[in-house]
Coordinates of C-alpha atoms in Angstrom, one line a residue:
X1 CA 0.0 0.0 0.0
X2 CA 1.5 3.7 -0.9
X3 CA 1.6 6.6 1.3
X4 CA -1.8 8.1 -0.2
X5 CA -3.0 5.3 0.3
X6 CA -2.2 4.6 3.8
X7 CA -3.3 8.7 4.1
X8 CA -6.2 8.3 3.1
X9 CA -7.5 5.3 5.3
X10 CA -5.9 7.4 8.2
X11 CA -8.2 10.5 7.5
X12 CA -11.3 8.5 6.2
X13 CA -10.9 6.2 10.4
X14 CA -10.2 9.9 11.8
X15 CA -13.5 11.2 10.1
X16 CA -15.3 7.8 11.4
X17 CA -14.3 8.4 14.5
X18 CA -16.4 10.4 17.3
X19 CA -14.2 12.7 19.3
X20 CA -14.9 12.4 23.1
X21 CA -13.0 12.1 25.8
X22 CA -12.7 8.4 25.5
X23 CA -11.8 8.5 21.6
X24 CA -8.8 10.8 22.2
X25 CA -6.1 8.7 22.5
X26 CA -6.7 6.7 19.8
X27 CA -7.3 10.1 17.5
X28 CA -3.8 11.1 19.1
X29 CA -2.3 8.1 17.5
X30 CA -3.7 8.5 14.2
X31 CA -2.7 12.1 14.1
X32 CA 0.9 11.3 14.7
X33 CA 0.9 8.5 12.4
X34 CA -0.7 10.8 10.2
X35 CA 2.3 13.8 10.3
X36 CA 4.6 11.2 9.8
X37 CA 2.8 9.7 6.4
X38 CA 2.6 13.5 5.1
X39 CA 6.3 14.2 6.3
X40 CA 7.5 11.2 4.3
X41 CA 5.3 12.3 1.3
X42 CA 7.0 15.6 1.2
X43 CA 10.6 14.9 1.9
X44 CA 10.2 11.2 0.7
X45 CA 13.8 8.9 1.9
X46 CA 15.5 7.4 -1.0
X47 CA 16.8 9.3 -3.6
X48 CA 15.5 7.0 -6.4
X49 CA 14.3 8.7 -10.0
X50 CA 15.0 11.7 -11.6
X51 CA 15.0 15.4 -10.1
X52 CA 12.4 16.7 -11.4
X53 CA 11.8 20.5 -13.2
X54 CA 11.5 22.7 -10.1
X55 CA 11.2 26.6 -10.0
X56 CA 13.6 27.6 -7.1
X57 CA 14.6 31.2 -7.2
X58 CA 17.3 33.1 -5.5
X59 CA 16.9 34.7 -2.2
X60 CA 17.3 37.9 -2.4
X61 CA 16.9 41.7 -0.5
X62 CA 15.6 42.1 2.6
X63 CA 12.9 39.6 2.9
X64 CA 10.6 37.1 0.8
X65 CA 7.0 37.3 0.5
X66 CA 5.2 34.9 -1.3
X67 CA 1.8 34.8 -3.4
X68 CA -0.3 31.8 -3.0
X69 CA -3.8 31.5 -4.8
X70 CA -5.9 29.4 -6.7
X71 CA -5.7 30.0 -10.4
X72 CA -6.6 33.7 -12.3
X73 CA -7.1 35.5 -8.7
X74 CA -4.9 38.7 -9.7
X75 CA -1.8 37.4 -8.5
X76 CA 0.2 38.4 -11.6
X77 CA -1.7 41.3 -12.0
X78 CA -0.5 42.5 -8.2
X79 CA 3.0 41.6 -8.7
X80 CA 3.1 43.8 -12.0
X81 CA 1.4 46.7 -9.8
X82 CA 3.6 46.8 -7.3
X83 CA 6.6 45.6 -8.4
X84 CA 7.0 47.0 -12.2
X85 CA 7.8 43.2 -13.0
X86 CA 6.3 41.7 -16.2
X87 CA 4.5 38.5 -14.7
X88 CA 1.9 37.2 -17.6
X89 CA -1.5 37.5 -17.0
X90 CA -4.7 36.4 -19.0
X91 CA -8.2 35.7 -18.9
X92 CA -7.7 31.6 -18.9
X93 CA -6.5 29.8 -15.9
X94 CA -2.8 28.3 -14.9
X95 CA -1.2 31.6 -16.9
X96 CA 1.9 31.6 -14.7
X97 CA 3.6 28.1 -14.7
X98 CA 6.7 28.9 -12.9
X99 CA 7.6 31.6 -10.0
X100 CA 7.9 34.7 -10.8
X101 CA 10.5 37.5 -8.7
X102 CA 9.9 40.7 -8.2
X103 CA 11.3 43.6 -6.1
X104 CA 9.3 46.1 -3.9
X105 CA 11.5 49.1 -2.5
X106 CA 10.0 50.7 0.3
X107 CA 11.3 52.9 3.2
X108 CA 15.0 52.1 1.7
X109 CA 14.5 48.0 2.1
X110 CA 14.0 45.4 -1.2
X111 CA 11.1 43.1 -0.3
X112 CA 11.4 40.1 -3.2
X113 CA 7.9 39.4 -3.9
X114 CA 7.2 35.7 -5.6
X115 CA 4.1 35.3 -8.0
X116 CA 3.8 31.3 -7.1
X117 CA 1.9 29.3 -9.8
X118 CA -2.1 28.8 -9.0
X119 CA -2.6 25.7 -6.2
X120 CA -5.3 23.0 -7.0
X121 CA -6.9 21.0 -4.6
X122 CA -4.9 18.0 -3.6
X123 CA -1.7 20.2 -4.0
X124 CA -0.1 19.2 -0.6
X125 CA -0.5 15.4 -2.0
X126 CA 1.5 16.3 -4.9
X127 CA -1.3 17.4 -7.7
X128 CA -0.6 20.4 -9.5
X129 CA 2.9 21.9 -8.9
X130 CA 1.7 21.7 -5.8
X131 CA 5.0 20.4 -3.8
X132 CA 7.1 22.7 -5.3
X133 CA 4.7 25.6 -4.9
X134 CA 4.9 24.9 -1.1
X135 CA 8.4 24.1 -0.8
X136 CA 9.4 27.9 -2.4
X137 CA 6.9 29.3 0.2
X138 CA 8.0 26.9 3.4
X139 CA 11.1 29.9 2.4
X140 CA 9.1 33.4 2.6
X141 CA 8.9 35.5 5.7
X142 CA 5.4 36.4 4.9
X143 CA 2.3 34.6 3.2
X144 CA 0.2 36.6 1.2
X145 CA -3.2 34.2 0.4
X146 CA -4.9 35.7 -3.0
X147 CA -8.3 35.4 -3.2
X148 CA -11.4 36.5 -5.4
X149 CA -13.9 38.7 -3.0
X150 CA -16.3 37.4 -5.7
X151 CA -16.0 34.1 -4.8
X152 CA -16.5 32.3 -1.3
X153 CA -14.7 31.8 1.6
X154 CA -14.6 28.0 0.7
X155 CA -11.1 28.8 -1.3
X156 CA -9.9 30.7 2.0
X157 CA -10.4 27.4 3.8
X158 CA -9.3 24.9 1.5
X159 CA -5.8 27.0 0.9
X160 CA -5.6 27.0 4.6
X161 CA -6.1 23.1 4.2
X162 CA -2.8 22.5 1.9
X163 CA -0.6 24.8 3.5
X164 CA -1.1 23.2 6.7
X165 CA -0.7 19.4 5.5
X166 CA 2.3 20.7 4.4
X167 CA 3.8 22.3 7.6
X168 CA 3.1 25.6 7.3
X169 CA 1.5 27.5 10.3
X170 CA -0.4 30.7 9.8
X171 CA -0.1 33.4 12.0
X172 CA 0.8 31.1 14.9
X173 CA 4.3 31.5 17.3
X174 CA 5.8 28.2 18.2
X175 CA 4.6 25.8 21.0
X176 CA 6.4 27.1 24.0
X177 CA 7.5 22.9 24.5
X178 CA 11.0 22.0 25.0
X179 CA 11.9 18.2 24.3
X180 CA 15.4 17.2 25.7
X181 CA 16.7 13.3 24.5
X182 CA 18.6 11.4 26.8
X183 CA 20.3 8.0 26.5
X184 CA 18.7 6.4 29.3
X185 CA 15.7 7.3 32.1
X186 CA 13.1 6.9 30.4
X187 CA 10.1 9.8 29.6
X188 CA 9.8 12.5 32.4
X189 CA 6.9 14.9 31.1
X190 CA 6.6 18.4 33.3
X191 CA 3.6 21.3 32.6
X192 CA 3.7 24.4 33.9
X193 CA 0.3 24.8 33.2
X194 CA -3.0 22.2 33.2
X195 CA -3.1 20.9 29.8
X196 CA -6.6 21.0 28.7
X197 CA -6.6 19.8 24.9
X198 CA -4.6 16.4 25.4
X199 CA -3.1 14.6 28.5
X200 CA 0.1 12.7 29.1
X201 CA -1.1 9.4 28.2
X202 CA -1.3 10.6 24.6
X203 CA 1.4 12.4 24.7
X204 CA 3.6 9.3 25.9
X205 CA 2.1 7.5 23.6
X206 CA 3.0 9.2 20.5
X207 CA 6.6 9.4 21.7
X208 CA 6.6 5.8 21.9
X209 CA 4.9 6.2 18.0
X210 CA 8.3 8.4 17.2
X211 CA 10.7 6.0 19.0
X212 CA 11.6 8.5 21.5
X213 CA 11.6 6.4 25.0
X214 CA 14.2 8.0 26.7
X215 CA 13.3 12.2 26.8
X216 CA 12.6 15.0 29.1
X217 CA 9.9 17.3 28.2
X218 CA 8.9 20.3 29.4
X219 CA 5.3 22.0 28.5
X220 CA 5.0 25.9 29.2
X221 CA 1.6 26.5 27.1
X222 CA -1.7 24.6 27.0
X223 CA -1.2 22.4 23.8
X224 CA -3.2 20.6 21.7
X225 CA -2.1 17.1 20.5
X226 CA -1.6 18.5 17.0
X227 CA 0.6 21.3 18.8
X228 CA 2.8 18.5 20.6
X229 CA 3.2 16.4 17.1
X230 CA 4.4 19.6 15.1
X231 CA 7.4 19.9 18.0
X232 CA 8.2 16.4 17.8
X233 CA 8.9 16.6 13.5
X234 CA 10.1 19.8 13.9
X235 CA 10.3 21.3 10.8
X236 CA 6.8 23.4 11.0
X237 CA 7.6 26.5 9.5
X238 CA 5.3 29.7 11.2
X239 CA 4.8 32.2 8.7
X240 CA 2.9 35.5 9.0
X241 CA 0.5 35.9 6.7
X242 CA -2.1 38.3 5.2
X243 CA -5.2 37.4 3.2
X244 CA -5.6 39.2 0.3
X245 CA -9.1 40.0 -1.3
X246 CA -8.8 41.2 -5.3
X247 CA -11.6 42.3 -6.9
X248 CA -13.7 44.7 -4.7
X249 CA -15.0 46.4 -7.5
X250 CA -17.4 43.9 -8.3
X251 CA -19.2 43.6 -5.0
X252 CA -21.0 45.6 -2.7
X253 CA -19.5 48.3 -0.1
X254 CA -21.3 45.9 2.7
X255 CA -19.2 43.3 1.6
X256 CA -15.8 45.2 1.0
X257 CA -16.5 46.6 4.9
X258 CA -17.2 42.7 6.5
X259 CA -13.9 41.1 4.4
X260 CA -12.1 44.6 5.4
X261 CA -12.7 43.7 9.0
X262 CA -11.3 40.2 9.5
X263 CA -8.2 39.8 11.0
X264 CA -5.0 40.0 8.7
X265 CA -7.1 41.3 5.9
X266 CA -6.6 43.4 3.4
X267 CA -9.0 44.5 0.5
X268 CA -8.0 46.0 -3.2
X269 CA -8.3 46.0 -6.8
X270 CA -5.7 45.5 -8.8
X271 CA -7.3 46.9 -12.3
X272 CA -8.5 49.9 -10.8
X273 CA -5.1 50.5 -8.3
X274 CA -7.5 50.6 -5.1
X275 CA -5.7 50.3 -1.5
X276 CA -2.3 49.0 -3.3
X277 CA -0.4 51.3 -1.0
X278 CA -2.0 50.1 2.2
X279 CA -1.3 46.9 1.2
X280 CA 2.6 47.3 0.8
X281 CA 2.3 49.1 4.3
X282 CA 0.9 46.5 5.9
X283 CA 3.5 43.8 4.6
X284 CA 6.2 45.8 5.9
X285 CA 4.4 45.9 9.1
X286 CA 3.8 42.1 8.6
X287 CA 7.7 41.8 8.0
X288 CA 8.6 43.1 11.1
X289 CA 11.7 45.1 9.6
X290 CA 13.9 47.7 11.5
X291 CA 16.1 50.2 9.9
X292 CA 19.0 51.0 11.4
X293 CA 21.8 53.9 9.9
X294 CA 25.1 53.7 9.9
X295 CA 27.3 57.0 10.8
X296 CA 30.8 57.2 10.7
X297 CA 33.1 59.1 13.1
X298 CA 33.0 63.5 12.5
X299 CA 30.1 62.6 9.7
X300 CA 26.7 62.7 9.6
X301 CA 24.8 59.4 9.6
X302 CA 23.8 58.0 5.9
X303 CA 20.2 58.3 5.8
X304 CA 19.9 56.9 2.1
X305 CA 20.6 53.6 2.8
X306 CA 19.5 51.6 5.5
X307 CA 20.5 47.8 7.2
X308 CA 17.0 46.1 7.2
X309 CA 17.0 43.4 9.7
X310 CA 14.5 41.9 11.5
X311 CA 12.7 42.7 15.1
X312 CA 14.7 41.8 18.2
X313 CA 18.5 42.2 16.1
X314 CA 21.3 43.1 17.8
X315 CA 24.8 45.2 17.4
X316 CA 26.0 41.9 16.1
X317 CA 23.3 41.7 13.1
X318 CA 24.2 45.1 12.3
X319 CA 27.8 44.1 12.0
X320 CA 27.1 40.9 9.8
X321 CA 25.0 43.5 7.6
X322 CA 27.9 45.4 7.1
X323 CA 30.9 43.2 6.5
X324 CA 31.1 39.7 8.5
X325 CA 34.7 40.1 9.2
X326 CA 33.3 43.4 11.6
X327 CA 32.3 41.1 14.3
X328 CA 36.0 39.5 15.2
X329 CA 37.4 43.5 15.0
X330 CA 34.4 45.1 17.4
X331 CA 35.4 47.2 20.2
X332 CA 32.1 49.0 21.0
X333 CA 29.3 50.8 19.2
X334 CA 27.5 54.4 20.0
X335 CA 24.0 54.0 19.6
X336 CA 21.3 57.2 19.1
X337 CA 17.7 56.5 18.8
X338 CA 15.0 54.3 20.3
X339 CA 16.5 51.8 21.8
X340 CA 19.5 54.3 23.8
X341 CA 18.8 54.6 28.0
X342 CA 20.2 58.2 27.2
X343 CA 18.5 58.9 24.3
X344 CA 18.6 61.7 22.5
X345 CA 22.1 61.1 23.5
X346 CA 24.4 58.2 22.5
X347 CA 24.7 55.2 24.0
X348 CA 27.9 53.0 24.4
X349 CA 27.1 49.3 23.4
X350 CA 28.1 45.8 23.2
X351 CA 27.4 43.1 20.2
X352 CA 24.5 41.5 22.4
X353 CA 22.4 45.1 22.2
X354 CA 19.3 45.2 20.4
X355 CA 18.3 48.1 18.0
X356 CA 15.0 49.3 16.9
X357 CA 13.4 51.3 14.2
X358 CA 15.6 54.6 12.9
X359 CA 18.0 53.2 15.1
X360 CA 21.7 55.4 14.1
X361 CA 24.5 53.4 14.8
X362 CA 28.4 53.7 14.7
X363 CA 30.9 51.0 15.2
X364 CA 34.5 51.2 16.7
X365 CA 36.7 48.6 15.7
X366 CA 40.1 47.0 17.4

């Protein structure tokens, strides 16, 4: 029997399956076998037959945000908006066949902006280009989901669908779980906090599923079981992501003001131009980007081009953005902005400092 196979019978026992308090160790079980089906599907073992055509591109600027929508939604359209990039775009479906960069340059940072070729149903199963649609956006800092505000929110849900069978978590932060192997002891499971959406049974029970009898785990957060197996593969990506609606010239204002509403949406037209620059502020706000100037000694700092780096950087970011041998010469750095105790005066600083926005910074080497 083949993986979609074996799928397949997993999800059709899941669905016959009443969930109650007595069911959920056995739905624990099939969820972890589950993962590990759709893991192997994915990133299958053996190396045998050919390559395959894929459609990586280069990473490049700033940060990677990626366009994901069922076929003839605007996405081509959007990226030649925003971007200037000539991306082809028709009246008939599956236009685009491969990904498609192109460079947005806002507030002095280059956001690289993929189109992605149109998902089908199934893609996360390997229909389509699904798998390699995925794979290029399991690499994006940001998710932008494309959709028709003509249409229904059925496509919203079954896009959510494939990107999570894939690994990819939307707007979610990481299970605060930490899982510790040891060579001998056994399984020692400690909460901080009363787990209400699985117990320790199940949770010992797919570690036994993963081979993992000898572990120490510690559980910070109220988890769910699905939660718990996405620690244990480990290679869940969680990506920010916006949800896009095109096309709000063709319905009514009632409608623009309920999709407008919804958390991480947005709302435009791409023929008629509406709320494009919104949109581009809102991925930069998405992106969570800081610029920080450099200024050398007796000058004034250079205000034309910025380091981009993310949230929560440090001196030591700032260093790698300038040269990467800067780190091993580092003396100290005088920092004026935000994130200064004497600010507006300068700061002395060491590599473990972190900046914020307009942050000006000037490093003293060796």
């Amino acid at each position: 029997m083949g993986i979609l196979e074996k799928i397949k019978d997993i999800e059709e026992e899941m669905a016959r399956t009443q969930k109650n308090k007595a069911t959920e160790y056995h739905l624990g079980l099939l969820k972890a076998k589950l993962a590990r089906y759709r893991a192997e599907l994915l990133e299958p073992t053996s190396k045998s037959g050919g390559g395959g055509s894929g459609f990586d591109v280069q990473k490049s600027g700033d940060a990677r945000v990626a366009l994901i929508g069922f076929p003839s939604v605007g996405k081509s359209t959007l990226l030649g908006k925003v971007t200037h990039t000539a991306s082809e775009a028709a009246a008939y479906e599956f236009t685009t066949l491969t990904a498609i960069p192109g460079v947005i340059e806002y507030s002095g940072a280059r956001i690289q902006m993929l189109d992605l070729p149109g998902i089908v149903e199934g893609a996360s199963q390997g229909r389509g280009r699904g798998r390699q649609v995925v794979a290029v956006a399991k690499t994006a800092d940001l998710i932008i989901i494309m959709l028709d505000a003509t249409k229904s929110q059925e496509q919203r849900r079954l896009l959510e669908i494939e990107l999570d069978a894939v690994g990819i978590r939307l707007n979610k932060q990481k299970p605060d779980v930490v899982v510790k192997r040891r060579t001998t002891g056994g399984v020692t499971v400690n909460t901080t906090v009363k787990l209400t959406r699985t117990d320790e049974k199940t949770i010992r029970t797919i570690l036994a599923g993963y081979k993992m009898h000898n572990c120490d785990i510690m559980i910070r957060e109220d988890i769910s079981t699905d939660e718990f197996i996405d620690v244990l593969i480990g290679t869940r990506k969680y990506t920010p992501c916006l949800y896009v609606y095109n096309k709000i010239d063709s319905i009514s204002l009632e409608q623009v003001d309920k999709l407008a509403r919804e958390p991480h949406s947005v709302v435009i037209s791409c023929e008629m131009g509406l709320n494009l620059d919104y949109l581009i502020e809102r991925i930069w706000e998405d992106l969570r980007l800081v610029k920080v100037y450099t200024k050398k000694r007796g000058q004034h700092p250079d205000l034309s081009d910025p380091i981009c780096l993310r949230k929560g950087s440090t001196i030591e970011d700032v260093c790698h953005g300038i040269h990467r041998s800067l780190v091993e010469k580092y003396r100290y750095g005088l920092v004026w902005g935000k994130s200064s105790k004497f600010a507006p005066h300068a700061q002395k600083v060491g590599l473990t400092h972190q900046v914020q926005d307009e942050d000006v910074v000037s490093i003293f080497t060796k």
